[in-house]
Amino acid sequence: MLIFILKRLGLAVLVAFTVSFISFSLLFMAGDPAAALAGETASGEDIESIRKLYGFDRPMLVQYGDWLISALQFNFGESYYFRLPVSSLIVDRLGVTMTLGVCGITFALLTAVPLGVAAAIRPNSIIDRVALFLSVAGQAMPSFWFGLILIVIFAIQLGWLPPSGASSPAHFIMPTIVLGYYAMPAIMRLTRAGMLDVLSSDYIRTARAKGAPEGRVLFRHALRNAIIPVVSLAAVQMGFMLGGSIVVESIFALHGAGFLAWESIARNDLPTVQALILVFSMFYIVFTFLADVLNAWLDPRMRSS
Amino acid sequence: MENPLLSVRNLTLDIPVGGGTLHAVRGIDFDLMRGETLCIVGESGSGKSLTSLALMGLLGKTIRRSADRMDFDGTDILTAKPRAMRALRGDRMAMIFQEPMTSLNPAYTIGDQLTEALLLHKSVGREAARERAIELLEKVGITAARSRLGQYPHQLSGGLRQRVMIAMALMCEPELIIADEPTTALDVTIQAQILRLLYDLGREMNMAMILITHDLGVVARVADKVAVMYAGELVETGPATDVFNTPSHPYTRGLLRCIPQPGKTERGSTLGTIPGIVPSLIGDVQGCAFRTRCPFAQAECKADIPRREEGTHMFRCIHPDGKRHAEEEVTA
């Protein structure tokens, strides 16, 4: 188990370095950073002096090394727009994003897994059909539209929930539902398919032959095996929620990291964009790693491979 | 006279399929005494496995089960509530399956899976259950039994897994054990070992056993009673000695010709085969299902075939001595 964890950790670090290089080089793909920084009215001389000032004239690998060493110390330079350290900007915004992400994935898992299990127990039953309808609807509705519909109903017409902002737990209810509902269909379908597959397996028959009660057969024997691919999927979804909640954060005016990313892209604030891409990628890497460890715990076969 | 442990009358299993109803098992009868070994033989698709699952109450939801009687030591297992069946399964009746590679749950240790039935059915502590598991693993010939408890199924070979399955079935000392081709998936070299083990343990614990197998050589060694199934029907059943000495159904005789018999089969001679295939059991099945492959078939075989009994030896054939009526040619 320890060897497995170390191997995966090594792999994760490797991926992290690759990602850091890619996110660094984005700066150069987006055009001349000095020109962007200098503004539209700047002269050629101004641009050259900015190029020197920010060190853009050095070889790219040297710049990358510099940037990486700072990044490892959580120093991403200064935001072009806010004129503040990028790291403190991100730290300020991350709380909202993480709260939203954790709530979103929890909501998704708590609805998707029970629905998936129920659908698998009775395929083609009413429950299965309702679950199918919900997942198709979830997949088909764009988040921004679903978010607006919720605002219209629950904030404007019924007045039950605040339409925007992040000042109380109630502010997070609608964003959680919108974000969670986006992840729900895939998790639900995977749970259902996994359960159907496992329930027809020989070892489930063995469990029944031992006289195990149905609940024990379903949850101890079947779900434990069926949930393994779901864990991997949920990890990716979680990474997505932390990085990709840009739309949801914009609709509900939650000033989280996703919203910051959107602002920074709009303002060509490259150090911030770079840092956010790196942080979001790290989330993916960390969650994938955690999912691997969790899966190895769930499935002993994975530990030895 | 002692009452049978298991008594089955007219067990019928129907499976609704696209084109009608598949009559998978058609009215089979048998009795099994305590400590007795019944071997059910027949080719694939003859309904052997379904019969065993029906006894355990483990049939899929789509299969319709009916019978005049299905009695296990005074309990009517045909009408028993799911809870009552669960109480029997794993405790008083246990089953060993064909596929040791997939019959153990990959996520749990051997120890967890061995002790499960005991912990479910008997009021014993975890430690006592583990001790019992070790004792049984040793009994089924597994070395270093204590350390095996912490291993996972994927760390064991097929033969070891089947030994674990046997130990698992024996945990609660069941009165009836059903083994559905327990050695089919194993290497030939260990098939005999596993069967011997199963048989010896059955004797030792005085368990009644239903052994489903293709292997007539095995049957000859272990069976008290033999039941020959063909196309969902018991075509011949009786004490093993009677069935082997005076096989009365042409199908039984055909099966016996397919295996070499020490002292009888001449070296170099060709073993028999039974030409043809098992008929479709979808829709009404009339008369003798074997007539399409029977060398002695005649017009009467299309009508209902009465049971013929000589003592406890029963068969369903109108000309058990295999004489072809001269005036009638092979039909059907």
XYZ file of C-alpha atoms in Angstrom:
637
model
C 0.000 0.000 0.000
C 2.822 2.384 0.931
C 4.683 1.584 -2.264
C 1.504 2.220 -4.212
C 1.031 5.615 -2.532
C 4.651 6.601 -3.174
C 4.390 5.613 -6.828
C 1.239 7.639 -7.293
C 2.771 10.557 -5.451
C 5.791 10.495 -7.758
C 3.489 10.463 -10.739
C 1.472 13.360 -9.331
C 4.616 15.466 -8.837
C 5.681 14.765 -12.405
C 2.308 15.832 -13.731
C 2.443 18.933 -11.549
C 5.747 20.014 -13.098
C 4.448 19.437 -16.600
C 1.375 21.502 -15.843
C 3.453 24.278 -14.300
C 5.528 24.503 -17.476
C 2.447 24.643 -19.665
C 0.792 27.303 -17.555
C 3.994 29.320 -17.569
C 4.326 29.191 -21.319
C 0.755 30.469 -21.706
C 2.215 33.891 -21.040
C 4.082 33.711 -24.331
C 1.322 32.082 -26.313
C -0.989 34.977 -25.550
C 1.227 37.381 -27.491
C 3.983 39.746 -26.394
C 3.540 40.175 -22.634
C 5.537 43.424 -22.600
C 3.314 44.985 -25.234
C 0.213 43.907 -23.386
C 1.565 45.351 -20.176
C 2.575 48.642 -21.713
C -0.873 49.338 -23.064
C -2.155 50.395 -26.488
C -0.662 53.866 -26.531
C 2.888 52.885 -25.538
C 5.811 53.567 -27.835
C 8.355 50.980 -28.947
C 10.809 52.328 -26.409
C 8.342 52.011 -23.567
C 7.716 48.408 -24.512
C 11.431 47.678 -24.583
C 11.979 49.186 -21.161
C 9.060 47.207 -19.747
C 10.496 44.097 -21.359
C 13.752 44.704 -19.488
C 12.028 45.698 -16.245
C 9.974 42.502 -16.102
C 12.823 40.340 -17.409
C 10.991 39.200 -20.567
C 14.234 39.616 -22.507
C 15.880 36.655 -20.777
C 15.756 33.100 -22.212
C 12.405 31.425 -21.595
C 13.811 28.558 -19.528
C 15.549 30.955 -17.175
C 12.315 32.857 -16.764
C 10.503 29.584 -16.096
C 13.051 28.587 -13.435
C 12.660 31.940 -11.748
C 8.908 31.777 -11.893
C 8.816 28.183 -10.634
C 11.026 28.928 -7.627
C 8.774 31.823 -6.687
C 5.659 29.761 -7.354
C 6.895 27.041 -5.028
C 7.041 29.716 -2.344
C 3.507 30.679 -3.319
C 4.723 33.906 -4.834
C 3.185 34.535 -8.237
C 4.234 38.120 -8.626
C 1.963 41.121 -8.741
C -1.338 41.376 -10.488
C -1.134 43.801 -13.419
C -4.609 45.066 -12.660
C -4.989 45.034 -8.891
C -1.374 45.912 -8.192
C -1.479 43.418 -5.353
C 0.388 40.144 -4.839
C -1.413 37.457 -6.827
C -1.084 34.986 -3.965
C -3.062 37.133 -1.539
C -5.699 37.753 -4.223
C -6.109 34.023 -4.691
C -6.123 33.204 -0.991
C -8.862 35.808 -0.479
C -11.027 34.261 -3.170
C -10.347 30.598 -2.592
C -12.519 30.315 0.524
C -15.702 30.997 -1.442
C -14.697 28.663 -4.250
C -13.760 25.815 -1.949
C -16.951 26.153 0.069
C -18.931 26.070 -3.148
C -16.957 23.130 -4.541
C -17.269 21.008 -1.419
C -20.998 21.777 -1.139
C -21.461 21.104 -4.854
C -19.775 17.714 -4.924
C -21.477 16.703 -1.670
C -24.839 17.629 -3.110
C -24.035 15.761 -6.329
C -22.898 12.599 -4.516
C -25.772 12.630 -2.048
C -28.336 12.787 -4.829
C -26.565 10.769 -7.525
C -25.409 7.720 -5.582
C -28.736 6.866 -3.877
C -30.605 7.516 -7.135
C -28.157 5.374 -9.076
C -28.431 2.533 -6.582
C -32.231 2.734 -6.517
C -32.342 2.765 -10.309
C -30.075 -0.275 -10.503
C -32.111 -2.277 -8.004
C -35.181 -1.906 -10.165
C -34.164 -1.219 -13.751
C -36.962 0.265 -15.868
C -39.045 1.022 -12.799
C -40.567 4.434 -12.087
C -37.523 5.366 -10.001
C -35.202 4.409 -12.834
C -37.181 6.530 -15.260
C -37.280 9.516 -12.937
C -33.530 9.191 -12.397
C -32.977 8.984 -16.134
C -35.138 12.058 -16.696
C -33.263 14.026 -14.031
C -29.900 13.085 -15.464
C -30.844 13.897 -19.045
C -32.288 17.210 -17.898
C -29.150 17.947 -15.903
C -26.952 17.192 -18.838
C -29.040 19.200 -21.268
C -29.521 22.381 -19.229
C -26.701 24.900 -19.338
C -25.671 26.010 -15.849
C -26.258 29.689 -16.516
C -29.813 29.051 -17.661
C -30.629 26.752 -14.738
C -29.090 29.291 -12.365
C -31.198 32.115 -13.781
C -34.363 30.004 -13.561
C -33.622 29.282 -9.894
C -33.046 32.978 -9.238
C -36.313 33.895 -10.929
C -38.290 31.335 -8.919
C -36.678 31.244 -5.489
C -35.201 34.714 -5.178
C -37.506 36.950 -7.142
C -40.939 35.293 -7.101
C -40.873 33.385 -3.823
C -38.263 35.520 -2.107
C -36.941 32.567 -0.124
C -33.277 32.880 -1.015
C -30.910 35.776 -1.708
C -30.202 36.092 -5.442
C -26.501 36.940 -5.210
C -23.557 37.455 -2.917
C -21.797 35.217 -0.431
C -22.460 36.715 2.969
C -24.499 33.902 4.534
C -24.933 30.120 4.176
C -28.268 30.769 2.458
C -26.353 32.479 -0.351
C -24.712 29.189 -1.167
C -27.856 27.096 -1.569
C -28.702 27.936 -5.164
C -25.086 27.952 -6.406
C -24.579 24.559 -4.747
C -27.620 23.125 -6.481
C -26.613 24.500 -9.876
C -23.015 23.336 -9.563
C -23.931 19.973 -8.038
C -26.645 19.285 -10.569
C -24.084 19.733 -13.293
C -21.976 16.881 -11.890
C -24.899 14.698 -10.852
C -25.906 12.985 -14.147
C -22.538 11.397 -14.871
C -22.124 10.151 -11.301
C -25.667 8.806 -11.275
C -25.306 6.931 -14.561
C -21.961 5.488 -13.540
C -23.328 4.333 -10.187
C -26.303 2.735 -11.892
C -24.201 0.970 -14.504
C -21.691 -0.186 -11.897
C -24.383 -1.512 -9.588
C -26.169 -3.337 -12.420
C -22.913 -4.942 -13.401
C -21.899 -5.919 -9.876
C -25.363 -7.144 -8.885
C -25.269 -9.747 -11.623
C -21.855 -11.012 -10.557
C -21.151 -14.373 -9.007
C -19.974 -13.048 -5.670
C -23.305 -11.343 -5.085
C -24.956 -14.728 -5.558
C -22.458 -16.134 -3.062
C -23.415 -13.457 -0.556
C -27.089 -14.296 -1.004
C -26.296 -18.004 -0.693
C -24.816 -17.246 2.724
C -28.161 -15.838 3.796
C -27.006 -12.221 3.889
C -29.942 -9.795 4.146
C -30.656 -7.736 1.062
C -29.377 -4.479 2.542
C -26.068 -6.091 3.379
C -25.846 -7.592 -0.098
C -26.541 -4.219 -1.710
C -24.376 -1.956 0.352
C -21.599 -4.074 1.797
C -21.081 -6.445 -1.092
C -22.263 -4.561 -4.176
C -21.856 -0.827 -3.616
C -18.324 -1.166 -2.270
C -17.303 -2.571 -5.646
C -19.565 -0.434 -7.801
C -18.414 2.821 -6.238
C -14.769 2.448 -7.310
C -15.091 4.099 -10.751
C -17.424 6.687 -9.205
C -14.647 7.801 -6.854
C -12.361 8.570 -9.788
C -15.092 10.444 -11.597
C -16.044 12.438 -8.496
C -12.409 13.483 -8.051
C -12.306 14.884 -11.566
C -15.676 16.586 -11.036
C -14.418 18.079 -7.788
C -11.343 19.463 -9.528
C -13.632 20.851 -12.189
C -15.878 22.487 -9.618
C -12.998 24.234 -7.911
C -11.602 25.494 -11.177
C -14.530 25.681 -13.464
C -17.192 27.257 -11.349
C -16.611 30.477 -13.314
C -20.121 30.488 -14.769
C -21.854 29.737 -11.499
C -19.783 32.287 -9.589
C -20.578 34.937 -12.177
C -24.326 34.310 -12.123
C -24.609 34.435 -8.364
C -21.937 37.140 -7.999
C -19.897 34.971 -5.694
C -16.485 36.529 -5.741
C -14.495 33.327 -5.741
C -11.455 32.153 -7.623
C -13.516 31.268 -10.695
C -14.854 34.815 -10.840
C -11.322 36.134 -10.379
C -10.168 33.996 -13.296
C -12.901 35.421 -15.478
C -12.018 39.008 -14.471
C -8.305 38.416 -15.023
C -8.797 36.921 -18.447
C -10.993 39.847 -19.429
C -8.301 42.289 -18.229
C -5.357 40.428 -19.682
C -3.953 40.110 -16.152
C -1.509 37.352 -17.065
C 0.261 36.662 -13.743
C -3.120 36.102 -12.108
C -4.343 33.892 -14.937
C -1.131 31.883 -14.815
C -1.309 31.416 -11.086
C -4.980 30.450 -11.171
C -4.389 27.875 -13.884
C -1.596 26.425 -11.791
C -3.687 26.368 -8.609
C -6.696 24.822 -10.375
C -4.455 22.201 -11.952
C -2.950 21.406 -8.577
C -6.451 20.802 -7.268
C -7.034 18.286 -10.059
C -3.751 16.582 -9.314
C -4.372 16.439 -5.569
C -7.910 15.117 -5.962
C -6.907 12.530 -8.525
C -4.168 11.388 -6.172
C -6.591 11.201 -3.250
C -9.045 9.270 -5.418
C -6.308 6.795 -6.317
C -5.505 6.263 -2.658
C -9.172 5.887 -1.768
C -9.638 3.410 -4.608
C -6.646 1.397 -3.508
C -8.215 1.201 -0.089
C -11.543 0.105 -1.617
C -10.064 -2.325 -4.115
C -7.215 -4.495 -2.866
C -6.364 -5.540 -6.417
C -5.176 -2.035 -7.202
C -2.682 -1.992 -4.370
C -0.562 -4.725 -5.812
C -0.534 -3.462 -9.376
C -39.106 -44.964 8.032
C -37.031 -41.827 8.374
C -38.392 -38.733 6.675
C -36.308 -37.371 3.827
C -34.312 -34.207 4.504
C -35.308 -32.800 1.164
C -38.345 -33.823 -0.796
C -39.222 -32.358 -4.181
C -42.306 -33.179 -6.235
C -43.108 -31.882 -9.665
C -40.688 -28.952 -9.593
C -41.264 -26.824 -12.662
C -39.329 -23.765 -13.782
C -40.584 -21.569 -16.573
C -38.751 -18.613 -18.039
C -40.750 -16.110 -20.087
C -38.763 -15.306 -23.208
C -39.423 -13.292 -26.334
C -41.084 -16.062 -28.284
C -43.111 -17.657 -25.487
C -42.152 -19.655 -22.425
C -38.990 -21.624 -21.954
C -39.805 -24.747 -19.978
C -36.388 -25.067 -18.413
C -37.282 -27.638 -15.770
C -40.335 -29.821 -16.252
C -41.769 -31.609 -13.260
C -38.872 -33.249 -11.485
C -39.183 -35.370 -8.344
C -36.598 -36.582 -5.897
C -35.990 -37.319 -2.237
C -32.772 -36.932 -0.364
C -32.068 -38.531 3.005
C -29.681 -37.121 5.582
C -26.093 -37.940 4.767
C -26.965 -39.115 1.279
C -25.223 -38.024 -1.908
C -27.337 -37.381 -4.975
C -25.577 -36.771 -8.252
C -27.436 -34.903 -10.953
C -25.935 -35.511 -14.369
C -26.848 -34.228 -17.781
C -25.449 -32.000 -20.456
C -25.349 -28.212 -20.439
C -28.767 -26.636 -20.596
C -30.558 -29.610 -19.097
C -31.704 -27.541 -16.103
C -29.316 -28.886 -13.457
C -28.039 -25.543 -12.276
C -31.458 -23.931 -12.318
C -32.766 -26.789 -10.197
C -30.075 -26.194 -7.592
C -30.705 -22.448 -7.549
C -34.424 -23.129 -7.188
C -33.742 -25.222 -4.096
C -31.709 -22.401 -2.559
C -34.325 -19.799 -3.475
C -31.742 -17.930 -5.535
C -33.491 -17.851 -8.888
C -33.712 -14.624 -10.812
C -36.937 -12.692 -10.554
C -38.005 -13.548 -14.078
C -38.058 -17.306 -13.527
C -41.405 -18.788 -12.460
C -41.092 -21.610 -9.957
C -43.867 -24.029 -9.122
C -44.022 -27.430 -7.453
C -46.427 -29.750 -5.713
C -43.982 -30.011 -2.887
C -40.601 -28.630 -1.889
C -39.915 -29.625 1.647
C -36.683 -29.152 3.550
C -36.878 -30.887 6.930
C -40.433 -29.743 7.539
C -40.046 -26.276 6.013
C -41.950 -25.643 2.824
C -39.310 -23.806 0.829
C -41.734 -23.113 -1.971
C -43.835 -20.757 0.100
C -41.268 -19.754 2.729
C -40.933 -16.020 3.274
C -37.651 -14.425 2.120
C -36.635 -14.004 5.742
C -37.175 -17.688 6.475
C -35.214 -18.669 3.374
C -32.362 -16.386 4.395
C -32.282 -18.083 7.764
C -31.874 -21.456 6.036
C -29.361 -20.353 3.419
C -25.787 -20.459 4.521
C -26.814 -22.029 7.805
C -28.657 -25.284 7.126
C -28.226 -25.418 3.363
C -25.148 -24.141 1.603
C -23.987 -23.974 -1.962
C -20.685 -24.212 -3.774
C -20.595 -22.628 -7.192
C -18.962 -23.457 -10.460
C -16.721 -20.416 -10.774
C -14.252 -20.015 -7.931
C -12.529 -17.159 -9.767
C -15.539 -14.874 -9.592
C -17.506 -16.241 -6.660
C -15.506 -14.446 -3.985
C -15.914 -10.730 -3.391
C -12.698 -9.018 -4.543
C -12.998 -6.249 -1.953
C -12.910 -8.317 1.216
C -10.399 -10.610 2.828
C -10.806 -14.368 2.892
C -11.290 -14.083 6.654
C -14.125 -11.586 6.322
C -15.893 -13.737 3.766
C -15.398 -16.987 5.638
C -16.724 -15.689 8.921
C -19.657 -13.809 7.397
C -22.154 -16.684 7.339
C -21.244 -17.799 10.850
C -21.592 -14.279 12.240
C -24.920 -13.867 10.426
C -26.469 -17.108 11.618
C -24.925 -18.064 14.913
C -24.309 -15.999 17.999
C -20.562 -16.316 18.055
C -17.918 -13.674 18.560
C -15.544 -12.469 15.912
C -12.609 -14.296 17.454
C -14.446 -17.602 17.727
C -15.536 -17.214 14.104
C -11.944 -16.668 13.018
C -10.835 -19.747 14.905
C -13.556 -21.749 13.189
C -12.447 -20.352 9.824
C -8.862 -21.406 10.495
C -10.016 -24.866 11.524
C -11.980 -25.268 8.300
C -9.235 -23.889 6.087
C -6.957 -26.512 7.567
C -9.625 -29.105 6.978
C -9.837 -28.247 3.300
C -6.083 -28.640 3.084
C -4.920 -25.030 3.063
C -1.560 -24.510 4.696
C -0.684 -21.469 6.799
C -4.407 -21.020 7.350
C -4.076 -18.238 9.903
C -2.178 -15.967 7.545
C -4.625 -16.697 4.698
C -7.397 -14.930 6.583
C -5.846 -11.570 5.789
C -5.384 -12.321 2.102
C -7.620 -11.204 -0.716
C -9.160 -13.497 -3.341
C -6.924 -12.199 -6.129
C -3.902 -13.454 -4.216
C -5.114 -17.057 -4.392
C -5.145 -19.559 -7.233
C -8.364 -21.065 -8.579
C -7.872 -24.296 -6.682
C -7.275 -22.453 -3.425
C -10.292 -20.272 -4.013
C -12.491 -23.297 -4.524
C -11.150 -24.749 -1.284
C -12.051 -21.465 0.379
C -15.539 -21.695 -1.139
C -15.908 -25.185 0.286
C -14.702 -24.072 3.713
C -17.120 -21.157 3.489
C -20.055 -23.450 2.724
C -19.153 -25.668 5.680
C -18.815 -22.886 8.255
C -22.234 -23.436 9.813
C -22.190 -27.225 9.375
C -25.091 -27.311 6.957
C -27.301 -30.364 6.673
C -27.483 -29.996 2.911
C -24.759 -28.893 0.600
C -25.329 -28.248 -3.075
C -22.247 -28.278 -5.276
C -22.833 -27.086 -8.816
C -20.008 -28.469 -10.953
C -17.486 -27.431 -8.329
C -14.486 -28.553 -10.349
C -15.379 -27.567 -13.916
C -13.280 -24.406 -13.825
C -10.239 -26.055 -12.243
C -7.185 -27.771 -13.624
C -7.727 -31.448 -14.283
C -4.968 -32.319 -11.853
C -6.785 -30.853 -8.872
C -10.350 -31.707 -9.872
C -10.127 -35.144 -8.303
C -8.557 -33.764 -5.111
C -11.299 -31.205 -4.630
C -14.062 -33.725 -5.206
C -12.489 -36.258 -2.870
C -12.178 -33.543 -0.243
C -15.777 -32.481 -0.634
C -16.982 -36.050 -0.463
C -14.872 -36.939 2.596
C -15.972 -33.834 4.472
C -19.578 -34.578 3.569
C -19.236 -38.056 5.052
C -17.433 -36.755 8.112
C -20.110 -34.182 8.904
C -22.971 -36.413 7.777
C -24.192 -33.863 5.282
C -26.594 -34.605 2.498
C -25.070 -33.528 -0.772
C -26.377 -32.706 -4.202
C -23.504 -32.842 -6.622
C -24.100 -31.549 -10.093
C -21.573 -32.797 -12.581
C -20.865 -33.898 -16.125
C -18.372 -36.422 -14.912
C -19.842 -39.905 -14.714
C -16.544 -41.236 -13.389
C -17.058 -39.051 -10.322
C -20.657 -40.139 -10.036
C -19.667 -43.794 -9.990
C -17.355 -43.165 -7.063
C -19.422 -40.924 -4.811
C -23.129 -41.157 -5.573
C -25.706 -42.949 -3.472
C -28.395 -41.855 -5.895
C -28.178 -40.688 -9.456
C -30.577 -38.443 -11.304
C -30.106 -38.091 -15.054
C -31.561 -34.899 -16.470
C -32.301 -34.305 -20.090
C -33.972 -31.179 -21.469
C -35.409 -30.168 -18.122
C -36.708 -33.590 -17.215
C -35.472 -36.369 -14.986
C -35.252 -39.204 -17.483
C -33.821 -41.715 -15.075
C -33.252 -41.772 -11.355
C -32.439 -44.373 -8.773
C -29.754 -45.873 -6.571
C -26.368 -45.447 -8.198
C -25.795 -49.200 -8.466
C -29.066 -49.713 -10.343
C -28.508 -46.836 -12.718
C -24.982 -47.965 -13.514
C -25.738 -51.671 -13.728
C -29.033 -51.494 -15.575
C -29.184 -48.104 -17.260
C -32.664 -48.069 -18.689
C -33.016 -44.805 -20.571
C -31.222 -44.623 -23.917
C -29.794 -41.250 -22.881
C -28.214 -42.725 -19.760
C -26.757 -45.530 -21.833
C -25.468 -42.969 -24.298
C -23.773 -41.007 -21.525
C -22.185 -44.153 -20.154
C -20.815 -45.023 -23.575
C -19.139 -41.612 -23.680
C -16.747 -42.446 -20.875
C -14.133 -45.156 -20.797
C -14.851 -47.878 -18.263
C -11.927 -49.729 -16.783
C -12.111 -53.369 -17.753
C -14.987 -52.872 -20.160
C -13.805 -50.389 -22.742
C -11.255 -51.926 -25.031
C -7.975 -50.151 -25.550
C -7.980 -48.263 -28.819
C -11.730 -48.433 -29.324
C -13.658 -45.258 -30.065
C -15.703 -43.725 -27.269
C -19.346 -43.084 -27.939
C -20.973 -39.764 -28.699
C -24.593 -38.778 -28.668
C -25.305 -37.165 -32.016
C -27.631 -34.200 -32.336
C -28.436 -31.328 -30.011
C -30.802 -30.692 -27.120
C -34.175 -29.598 -28.525
C -35.587 -26.150 -27.905
C -37.740 -26.026 -24.805
C -39.654 -22.959 -25.874
C -43.360 -23.618 -26.211
C -45.087 -26.898 -25.414
C -42.866 -29.920 -25.206
C -44.695 -33.139 -26.007
C -43.557 -36.698 -25.545
C -40.003 -37.790 -25.035
C -37.593 -34.891 -25.541
C -34.788 -37.291 -26.405
C -36.564 -38.930 -29.344
C -34.845 -36.708 -31.921
C -31.491 -38.171 -30.905
C -32.589 -41.637 -29.824
C -31.656 -44.628 -31.969
C -34.732 -46.453 -30.672
C -37.263 -43.715 -31.272
C -40.632 -44.713 -32.654
C -44.073 -43.218 -33.194
C -45.230 -43.735 -29.600
C -42.393 -41.583 -28.322
C -44.345 -38.521 -29.476
C -47.047 -39.222 -26.908
C -46.692 -38.687 -23.181
C -44.180 -41.070 -21.706
C -45.327 -42.756 -18.508
C -42.971 -43.176 -15.564
C -41.784 -46.692 -15.131
C -40.569 -47.805 -11.768
C -38.706 -50.843 -10.606
C -38.478 -50.344 -6.865
C -36.725 -46.997 -6.407
C -35.308 -47.063 -9.921
C -37.439 -44.811 -12.135
C -37.128 -44.020 -15.820
C -39.181 -42.485 -18.562
C -38.881 -44.625 -21.632
C -41.275 -46.988 -23.279
C -38.667 -49.465 -24.413
C -36.001 -49.535 -21.742
C -34.357 -52.642 -23.135
C -33.573 -50.714 -26.270
C -35.216 -53.071 -28.724
C -36.419 -51.442 -31.833
C -39.850 -52.474 -32.930
C -39.237 -54.224 -36.228
C -42.344 -52.957 -37.957
C -41.629 -49.308 -37.192
C -38.745 -47.372 -38.580
C -36.958 -44.578 -36.760
C -39.185 -41.566 -36.963
C -39.345 -38.140 -35.451
